[in-house]
Amino acid sequence: MVFRVAVATQALLLILLLTTPHFVLAGKKGGGGGKKGGGGKGGAKKPSAPYRAPKNGGGGAKKKPSKPATPYRPPVVAAPKKPVAAYTPLPEAVATIEVPRPGTLSRGPACKGNGEGIIYKGGPLLTGELNLSIIFYGQWQSQHKDLIRSFLSSLAVPGSTANQWWAIVESYQTVANMPNQGVHIKVGTQSSDDKASLGKVLTKDFIKQLVQRAKSGNPNTLAVIFAHKDVAVADLCRGKCYEHGAFDNIPYLIVGNPEVECPGSCAIPFAKASYGPAGDTVKPPNGDLGVDATIINFASGLASVVTNPSNGGFSKPGPKTWAIEAGNACEDMFGSGAGPGQPGKMTIDAAGCGYNAVGDGGARFLLPAIWDPKSSTCWTPM
């Protein structure tokens, strides 16, 4: 009996073993896994399908497409900063050169200008103590006024280049057979007309009014008018850069600032010449073309008016209506070796500024060549 029960039990277990997987798998395709493409066990196996690349990463839940990887870029490394060099002051002067350098240079007063034929006509010269009555017409800056006054005081510094230059002017008295009293510059009065009360075009009539205004009551007075760069002066910038004459026996000298009106004719060698050989240029010694050129023209005009105040002194007929005198006989010459388009020898500092004279307080100037009546040549500072 027990044997029969055991056999029956084994038979029942066998039946259950054989039938249970069939019932479980009958409702599912392909067997286990539940995923398309999965390989199930049990039941009849279907032939496997050829492999196909899965879409969106294979079966199951769809995954979001991953972002493409950012390509590698090496980090930007800032270049190391260069150490700032310590400031080294420039030398006072780096060279004394000819601008440009001719092949053969003459020295001292050996430049030939246009003064041959200048004669003394027997009239008065300005000698002894000369009182300047100065008017700055227009908006002159104070530092520019100071430079002009520094030039005037430099003329009296013994042994200075400016003093040697002025000694040539004083030598005209000896050539005229006069006792050489020298010419001792003194600034008697000075005033400013910042608003240019007579307008910005100075005709002869307006110049006369300014000369009358400059009367100081001192004997032997020379009226000097400096016109600012925004003021036009009649007859200037047309071949001459200053004008002198006399009104009611008061000699006058008027000088324009050529920076705006005519740098190509009255600011050489700081500007290219408007006519003739262009020549080389240098930077102005005090950094301002207008005032440095004004000082050149003032120096030339001062030499001319002292030696020919009323057109009865030293002169000769010029190419137009003005005379050739001590101050303009050596036009555009500043040193030995000068010639057409060549200003001649001068000192050039580290900044490219040209000068040939050091005056009162160390101020630098570029002085024009002047006609030497004794040697009949153009005397140059260098």
Short mmCIF file of C-alpha atoms in Angstrom, two decimals:
data_model
loop_
_atom_site.label_atom_id
_atom_site.label_comp_id
_atom_site.label_asym_id
_atom_site.label_seq_id
_atom_site.Cartn_x
_atom_site.Cartn_y
_atom_site.Cartn_z
CA MET A 1 0.00 0.00 0.00
CA VAL A 2 2.75 2.33 0.92
CA PHE A 3 4.55 1.41 -2.28
CA ARG A 4 1.52 2.27 -4.33
CA VAL A 5 1.17 5.64 -2.67
CA ALA A 6 4.83 6.44 -3.36
CA VAL A 7 4.52 5.47 -7.00
CA ALA A 8 1.42 7.57 -7.37
CA THR A 9 3.12 10.48 -5.75
CA GLN A 10 6.11 10.20 -8.10
CA ALA A 11 3.80 9.97 -11.10
CA LEU A 12 1.90 13.05 -9.97
CA LEU A 13 5.14 14.98 -9.53
CA LEU A 14 6.32 13.93 -12.98
CA ILE A 15 3.05 15.07 -14.54
CA LEU A 16 3.32 18.41 -12.74
CA LEU A 17 6.94 18.80 -13.82
CA LEU A 18 6.07 18.24 -17.45
CA THR A 19 2.93 20.32 -17.66
CA THR A 20 3.66 23.41 -15.51
CA PRO A 21 6.31 25.07 -17.77
CA HIS A 22 3.99 24.63 -20.74
CA PHE A 23 1.14 26.47 -19.09
CA VAL A 24 3.37 29.29 -17.88
CA LEU A 25 5.02 29.84 -21.24
CA ALA A 26 2.00 29.31 -23.41
CA GLY A 27 0.78 32.91 -23.13
CA LYS A 28 4.13 34.52 -23.90
CA LYS A 29 5.85 34.76 -27.23
CA GLY A 30 9.29 33.49 -27.53
CA GLY A 31 9.73 32.61 -23.88
CA GLY A 32 11.44 34.50 -21.08
CA GLY A 33 12.55 38.03 -20.79
CA GLY A 34 9.44 39.76 -22.08
CA LYS A 35 11.60 41.99 -24.29
CA LYS A 36 11.68 42.04 -28.03
CA GLY A 37 14.68 40.33 -29.33
CA GLY A 38 15.27 38.48 -26.06
CA GLY A 39 16.19 34.76 -26.26
CA GLY A 40 13.55 32.81 -24.24
CA LYS A 41 13.94 29.35 -22.75
CA GLY A 42 11.35 26.62 -22.88
CA GLY A 43 8.91 25.77 -25.58
CA ALA A 44 9.83 25.56 -29.19
CA LYS A 45 12.59 27.90 -30.16
CA LYS A 46 12.05 30.13 -33.10
CA PRO A 47 14.99 30.62 -35.42
CA SER A 48 16.91 33.67 -34.29
CA ALA A 49 16.47 36.79 -36.41
CA PRO A 50 19.52 38.38 -38.01
CA TYR A 51 21.13 41.01 -35.79
CA ARG A 52 19.96 44.56 -36.27
CA ALA A 53 21.43 47.54 -34.52
CA PRO A 54 19.03 48.61 -31.79
CA LYS A 55 17.20 51.87 -32.15
CA ASN A 56 17.59 54.38 -29.36
CA GLY A 57 19.91 52.13 -27.47
CA GLY A 58 18.15 48.73 -27.84
CA GLY A 59 14.98 47.26 -26.29
CA GLY A 60 13.23 48.38 -23.16
CA ALA A 61 12.54 51.92 -22.13
CA LYS A 62 13.85 54.54 -24.55
CA LYS A 63 16.79 56.60 -23.34
CA LYS A 64 17.26 60.24 -24.16
CA PRO A 65 20.02 60.71 -26.71
CA SER A 66 23.20 61.72 -25.00
CA LYS A 67 24.79 65.07 -25.89
CA PRO A 68 27.91 64.84 -28.01
CA ALA A 69 31.03 65.06 -25.95
CA THR A 70 32.66 68.52 -25.85
CA PRO A 71 35.99 68.36 -27.65
CA TYR A 72 38.97 68.89 -25.42
CA ARG A 73 40.38 72.33 -25.40
CA PRO A 74 43.52 73.10 -23.50
CA PRO A 75 43.11 75.82 -20.90
CA VAL A 76 44.19 79.32 -21.94
CA VAL A 77 47.16 80.37 -19.94
CA ALA A 78 47.80 84.12 -19.84
CA ALA A 79 51.25 85.13 -21.01
CA PRO A 80 53.40 86.32 -18.18
CA LYS A 81 53.60 90.10 -17.98
CA LYS A 82 56.89 91.64 -18.90
CA PRO A 83 58.48 93.48 -16.06
CA VAL A 84 58.19 97.26 -16.44
CA ALA A 85 61.60 98.75 -17.08
CA ALA A 86 62.71 101.44 -14.76
CA TYR A 87 62.60 104.94 -16.29
CA THR A 88 65.93 106.10 -17.57
CA PRO A 89 66.19 109.82 -18.28
CA LEU A 90 67.24 110.70 -21.82
CA PRO A 91 70.56 112.44 -22.24
CA GLU A 92 70.46 116.17 -22.64
CA ALA A 93 71.92 116.01 -26.15
CA VAL A 94 72.91 113.02 -28.17
CA ALA A 95 74.55 114.57 -31.17
CA THR A 96 75.72 117.71 -32.82
CA ILE A 97 75.03 117.12 -36.48
CA GLU A 98 74.55 118.82 -39.78
CA VAL A 99 70.98 118.60 -41.03
CA PRO A 100 71.61 117.09 -43.52
CA ARG A 101 75.38 116.57 -43.61
CA PRO A 102 76.99 118.12 -46.67
CA GLY A 103 80.25 116.66 -47.91
CA THR A 104 82.33 119.71 -47.00
CA LEU A 105 81.40 121.93 -44.10
CA SER A 106 82.42 125.48 -43.50
CA ARG A 107 82.84 126.60 -39.91
CA GLY A 108 81.80 129.68 -37.99
CA PRO A 109 80.84 132.68 -40.11
CA ALA A 110 81.49 131.07 -43.49
CA CYS A 111 77.94 130.68 -44.87
CA LYS A 112 77.22 132.87 -47.85
CA GLY A 113 73.81 134.49 -47.80
CA ASN A 114 72.08 137.26 -49.71
CA GLY A 115 73.67 140.17 -47.88
CA GLU A 116 76.28 141.11 -50.43
CA GLY A 117 75.66 144.76 -51.26
CA ILE A 118 74.11 145.79 -47.94
CA ILE A 119 75.34 149.33 -47.33
CA TYR A 120 74.95 151.99 -44.68
CA LYS A 121 72.80 154.91 -45.80
CA GLY A 122 73.85 157.31 -43.07
CA GLY A 123 70.65 157.27 -40.99
CA PRO A 124 70.14 156.51 -37.28
CA LEU A 125 70.57 153.14 -35.61
CA LEU A 126 69.03 152.05 -32.31
CA THR A 127 71.84 152.14 -29.75
CA GLY A 128 72.43 152.26 -26.03
CA GLU A 129 69.54 151.37 -23.72
CA LEU A 130 66.57 150.19 -25.75
CA ASN A 131 63.21 150.11 -24.00
CA LEU A 132 60.80 147.53 -25.38
CA SER A 133 57.10 148.17 -24.98
CA ILE A 134 55.50 144.78 -25.63
CA ILE A 135 51.89 143.95 -26.49
CA PHE A 136 50.78 140.32 -26.63
CA TYR A 137 47.82 140.50 -28.98
CA GLY A 138 45.44 137.53 -28.67
CA GLN A 139 45.39 134.66 -26.22
CA TRP A 140 49.05 133.99 -25.59
CA GLN A 141 49.77 131.38 -22.93
CA SER A 142 51.88 132.48 -20.00
CA GLN A 143 54.62 129.88 -20.64
CA HIS A 144 55.02 131.17 -24.18
CA LYS A 145 55.37 134.72 -22.94
CA ASP A 146 58.00 133.48 -20.50
CA LEU A 147 60.00 131.87 -23.35
CA ILE A 148 60.02 135.13 -25.30
CA ARG A 149 61.16 137.07 -22.23
CA SER A 150 63.82 134.40 -21.57
CA PHE A 151 65.20 134.94 -25.07
CA LEU A 152 65.46 138.67 -24.43
CA SER A 153 67.27 138.21 -21.12
CA SER A 154 69.63 135.66 -22.73
CA LEU A 155 71.01 138.36 -25.03
CA ALA A 156 72.72 139.94 -22.03
CA VAL A 157 74.24 136.77 -20.51
CA PRO A 158 78.02 137.19 -21.01
CA GLY A 159 79.65 134.39 -22.99
CA SER A 160 76.37 132.78 -24.00
CA THR A 161 75.68 131.92 -27.63
CA ALA A 162 72.79 134.38 -27.64
CA ASN A 163 75.13 137.10 -26.37
CA GLN A 164 77.66 136.34 -29.13
CA TRP A 165 74.86 136.46 -31.69
CA TRP A 166 73.74 139.85 -30.34
CA ALA A 167 77.31 141.14 -30.50
CA ILE A 168 77.13 140.86 -34.31
CA VAL A 169 74.12 143.20 -34.24
CA GLU A 170 76.01 145.66 -32.04
CA SER A 171 79.00 145.57 -34.43
CA TYR A 172 77.00 147.49 -37.03
CA GLN A 173 77.71 150.63 -34.99
CA THR A 174 81.45 150.18 -35.55
CA VAL A 175 80.97 149.62 -39.28
CA ALA A 176 78.90 152.85 -39.37
CA ASN A 177 81.85 154.68 -37.74
CA MET A 178 79.85 155.29 -34.56
CA PRO A 179 81.05 154.78 -31.01
CA ASN A 180 79.92 151.31 -30.13
CA GLN A 181 77.56 151.83 -27.20
CA GLY A 182 76.09 148.38 -27.54
CA VAL A 183 72.34 147.74 -27.46
CA HIS A 184 71.06 147.01 -23.98
CA ILE A 185 67.58 145.52 -24.10
CA LYS A 186 65.19 146.46 -21.33
CA VAL A 187 61.52 145.50 -21.16
CA GLY A 188 59.89 148.80 -20.24
CA THR A 189 56.21 147.88 -20.34
CA GLN A 190 54.19 144.87 -21.40
CA SER A 191 50.49 144.30 -21.75
CA SER A 192 48.09 141.70 -23.08
CA ASP A 193 45.04 142.11 -25.29
CA ASP A 194 43.59 138.62 -24.88
CA LYS A 195 40.30 139.50 -26.59
CA ALA A 196 41.99 140.93 -29.69
CA SER A 197 39.99 144.13 -29.27
CA LEU A 198 40.77 145.43 -32.77
CA GLY A 199 39.74 142.23 -34.48
CA LYS A 200 41.64 139.24 -35.77
CA VAL A 201 42.90 140.87 -38.95
CA LEU A 202 45.51 143.54 -38.25
CA THR A 203 45.77 146.09 -41.04
CA LYS A 204 48.18 149.03 -41.07
CA ASP A 205 45.62 151.28 -39.38
CA PHE A 206 45.12 148.82 -36.53
CA ILE A 207 48.86 148.33 -36.16
CA LYS A 208 49.24 152.10 -35.84
CA GLN A 209 46.65 152.14 -33.04
CA LEU A 210 48.55 149.41 -31.20
CA VAL A 211 51.83 151.31 -31.59
CA GLN A 212 50.21 154.42 -30.13
CA ARG A 213 48.88 152.29 -27.27
CA ALA A 214 52.40 150.95 -26.64
CA LYS A 215 53.91 154.40 -26.06
CA SER A 216 55.56 154.28 -22.67
CA GLY A 217 56.99 157.79 -22.47
CA ASN A 218 60.47 156.34 -22.15
CA PRO A 219 63.16 157.60 -24.55
CA ASN A 220 64.47 155.22 -27.20
CA THR A 221 61.37 153.01 -27.13
CA LEU A 222 60.65 150.19 -29.54
CA ALA A 223 57.04 148.98 -29.74
CA VAL A 224 56.88 145.19 -30.17
CA ILE A 225 53.61 143.44 -31.03
CA PHE A 226 53.26 139.66 -30.90
CA ALA A 227 50.20 138.48 -32.81
CA HIS A 228 48.70 135.17 -31.73
CA LYS A 229 48.33 132.27 -34.18
CA ASP A 230 44.63 132.99 -34.79
CA VAL A 231 45.37 136.59 -35.79
CA ALA A 232 46.26 137.47 -39.38
CA VAL A 233 48.64 140.37 -39.98
CA ALA A 234 48.56 142.35 -43.19
CA ASP A 235 51.50 141.71 -45.56
CA LEU A 236 52.91 138.84 -43.48
CA CYS A 237 53.12 135.25 -44.72
CA ARG A 238 53.76 136.57 -48.23
CA GLY A 239 57.50 136.27 -48.29
CA LYS A 240 58.20 137.92 -44.96
CA CYS A 241 57.56 136.79 -41.40
CA TYR A 242 57.79 140.09 -39.54
CA GLU A 243 57.45 143.76 -40.35
CA HIS A 244 59.01 146.85 -38.89
CA GLY A 245 58.67 150.54 -39.53
CA ALA A 246 57.75 153.69 -37.63
CA PHE A 247 54.63 155.68 -36.77
CA ASP A 248 55.08 159.22 -35.45
CA ASN A 249 58.79 158.58 -34.95
CA ILE A 250 58.07 155.51 -32.82
CA PRO A 251 59.75 152.47 -34.34
CA TYR A 252 57.78 149.25 -34.14
CA LEU A 253 58.20 145.57 -34.85
CA ILE A 254 55.29 143.17 -35.35
CA VAL A 255 55.74 139.41 -35.44
CA GLY A 256 53.08 136.83 -36.22
CA ASN A 257 52.76 133.29 -34.93
CA PRO A 258 53.05 131.22 -38.14
CA GLU A 259 51.63 127.95 -36.82
CA VAL A 260 48.29 128.35 -38.62
CA GLU A 261 48.86 130.93 -41.32
CA CYS A 262 52.14 129.97 -42.98
CA PRO A 263 54.29 127.29 -41.34
CA GLY A 264 55.77 126.39 -44.74
CA SER A 265 57.39 129.81 -45.10
CA CYS A 266 57.83 131.13 -41.56
CA ALA A 267 58.32 128.00 -39.42
CA ILE A 268 61.32 126.46 -41.17
CA PRO A 269 63.02 124.11 -40.20
CA PHE A 270 60.16 122.90 -37.98
CA ALA A 271 57.91 122.55 -41.02
CA LYS A 272 58.47 121.58 -44.65
CA ALA A 273 59.04 124.49 -46.98
CA SER A 274 56.04 125.37 -49.14
CA TYR A 275 58.29 126.32 -52.06
CA GLY A 276 61.81 125.46 -53.16
CA PRO A 277 63.65 122.44 -51.75
CA ALA A 278 61.55 120.84 -49.01
CA GLY A 279 64.62 120.10 -46.90
CA ASP A 280 64.84 118.28 -43.60
CA THR A 281 62.87 119.23 -40.53
CA VAL A 282 63.60 119.06 -36.81
CA LYS A 283 61.35 119.27 -33.79
CA PRO A 284 61.15 122.69 -32.07
CA PRO A 285 63.43 122.99 -29.02
CA ASN A 286 60.63 123.90 -26.61
CA GLY A 287 58.03 121.56 -28.09
CA ASP A 288 55.82 124.23 -29.67
CA LEU A 289 56.18 125.04 -33.35
CA GLY A 290 54.33 128.34 -33.06
CA VAL A 291 56.29 129.97 -30.25
CA ASP A 292 59.68 128.54 -31.28
CA ALA A 293 59.18 129.85 -34.82
CA THR A 294 57.97 133.17 -33.41
CA ILE A 295 61.25 133.52 -31.51
CA ILE A 296 63.24 132.86 -34.72
CA ASN A 297 61.29 135.56 -36.56
CA PHE A 298 61.46 137.93 -33.59
CA ALA A 299 65.25 137.55 -33.48
CA SER A 300 65.52 138.29 -37.21
CA GLY A 301 63.17 141.25 -36.93
CA LEU A 302 64.96 142.63 -33.88
CA ALA A 303 68.30 142.56 -35.71
CA SER A 304 66.73 144.33 -38.69
CA VAL A 305 64.92 147.08 -36.80
CA VAL A 306 67.96 147.88 -34.62
CA THR A 307 70.25 148.26 -37.66
CA ASN A 308 67.67 149.89 -39.96
CA PRO A 309 64.90 151.48 -37.85
CA SER A 310 63.70 154.07 -40.36
CA ASN A 311 65.06 152.71 -43.64
CA GLY A 312 68.14 154.94 -43.40
CA GLY A 313 70.45 152.38 -41.81
CA PHE A 314 71.91 149.18 -43.28
CA SER A 315 69.98 147.61 -46.17
CA LYS A 316 69.79 146.99 -49.88
CA PRO A 317 66.82 146.70 -52.24
CA GLY A 318 65.05 143.36 -52.04
CA PRO A 319 63.23 141.27 -54.64
CA LYS A 320 59.85 142.89 -53.92
CA THR A 321 58.89 145.90 -51.86
CA TRP A 322 60.88 145.08 -48.73
CA ALA A 323 64.57 145.50 -48.16
CA ILE A 324 67.32 142.97 -47.53
CA GLU A 325 68.67 143.65 -44.04
CA ALA A 326 70.76 142.13 -41.27
CA GLY A 327 67.95 139.81 -40.17
CA ASN A 328 66.76 138.39 -43.49
CA ALA A 329 69.95 138.25 -45.57
CA CYS A 330 70.59 134.71 -44.32
CA GLU A 331 67.07 133.35 -44.60
CA ASP A 332 66.45 129.77 -43.40
CA MET A 333 70.08 129.31 -42.32
CA PHE A 334 70.87 128.17 -38.78
CA GLY A 335 74.36 126.64 -38.84
CA SER A 336 77.49 126.12 -40.86
CA GLY A 337 77.00 124.09 -44.01
CA ALA A 338 73.57 125.59 -44.59
CA GLY A 339 72.21 125.87 -48.10
CA PRO A 340 68.96 125.50 -50.03
CA GLY A 341 66.84 123.03 -48.07
CA GLN A 342 69.67 122.53 -45.56
CA PRO A 343 69.33 124.37 -42.23
CA GLY A 344 72.94 123.57 -41.31
CA LYS A 345 74.71 122.39 -38.21
CA MET A 346 72.83 122.27 -34.91
CA THR A 347 72.51 120.15 -31.80
CA ILE A 348 69.82 117.47 -31.85
CA ASP A 349 68.69 116.14 -28.47
CA ALA A 350 67.34 112.67 -27.70
CA ALA A 351 63.80 113.72 -28.59
CA GLY A 352 64.83 115.04 -32.03
CA CYS A 353 64.61 118.72 -31.08
CA GLY A 354 67.07 121.03 -32.78
CA TYR A 355 68.75 124.04 -31.18
CA ASN A 356 71.96 126.04 -31.44
CA ALA A 357 71.83 128.24 -28.35
CA VAL A 358 71.27 127.79 -24.63
CA GLY A 359 70.07 130.92 -22.91
CA ASP A 360 69.03 132.25 -19.54
CA GLY A 361 67.89 129.52 -17.15
CA GLY A 362 68.91 126.75 -19.58
CA ALA A 363 66.26 127.63 -22.15
CA ARG A 364 67.06 126.37 -25.63
CA PHE A 365 66.61 128.35 -28.81
CA LEU A 366 67.24 127.99 -32.51
CA LEU A 367 68.75 131.31 -33.55
CA PRO A 368 68.83 132.34 -37.21
CA ALA A 369 72.04 133.15 -39.01
CA ILE A 370 72.74 136.88 -39.16
CA TRP A 371 74.60 138.99 -41.69
CA ASP A 372 78.04 139.95 -40.41
CA PRO A 373 78.95 143.34 -41.93
CA LYS A 374 82.66 142.93 -41.16
CA SER A 375 83.18 139.60 -42.92
CA SER A 376 80.31 139.99 -45.40
CA THR A 377 79.10 136.48 -44.58
CA CYS A 378 76.32 134.89 -42.58
CA TRP A 379 77.41 134.38 -38.98
CA THR A 380 76.02 131.22 -37.45
CA PRO A 381 76.08 130.11 -33.81
CA MET A 382 77.57 126.73 -34.75
#
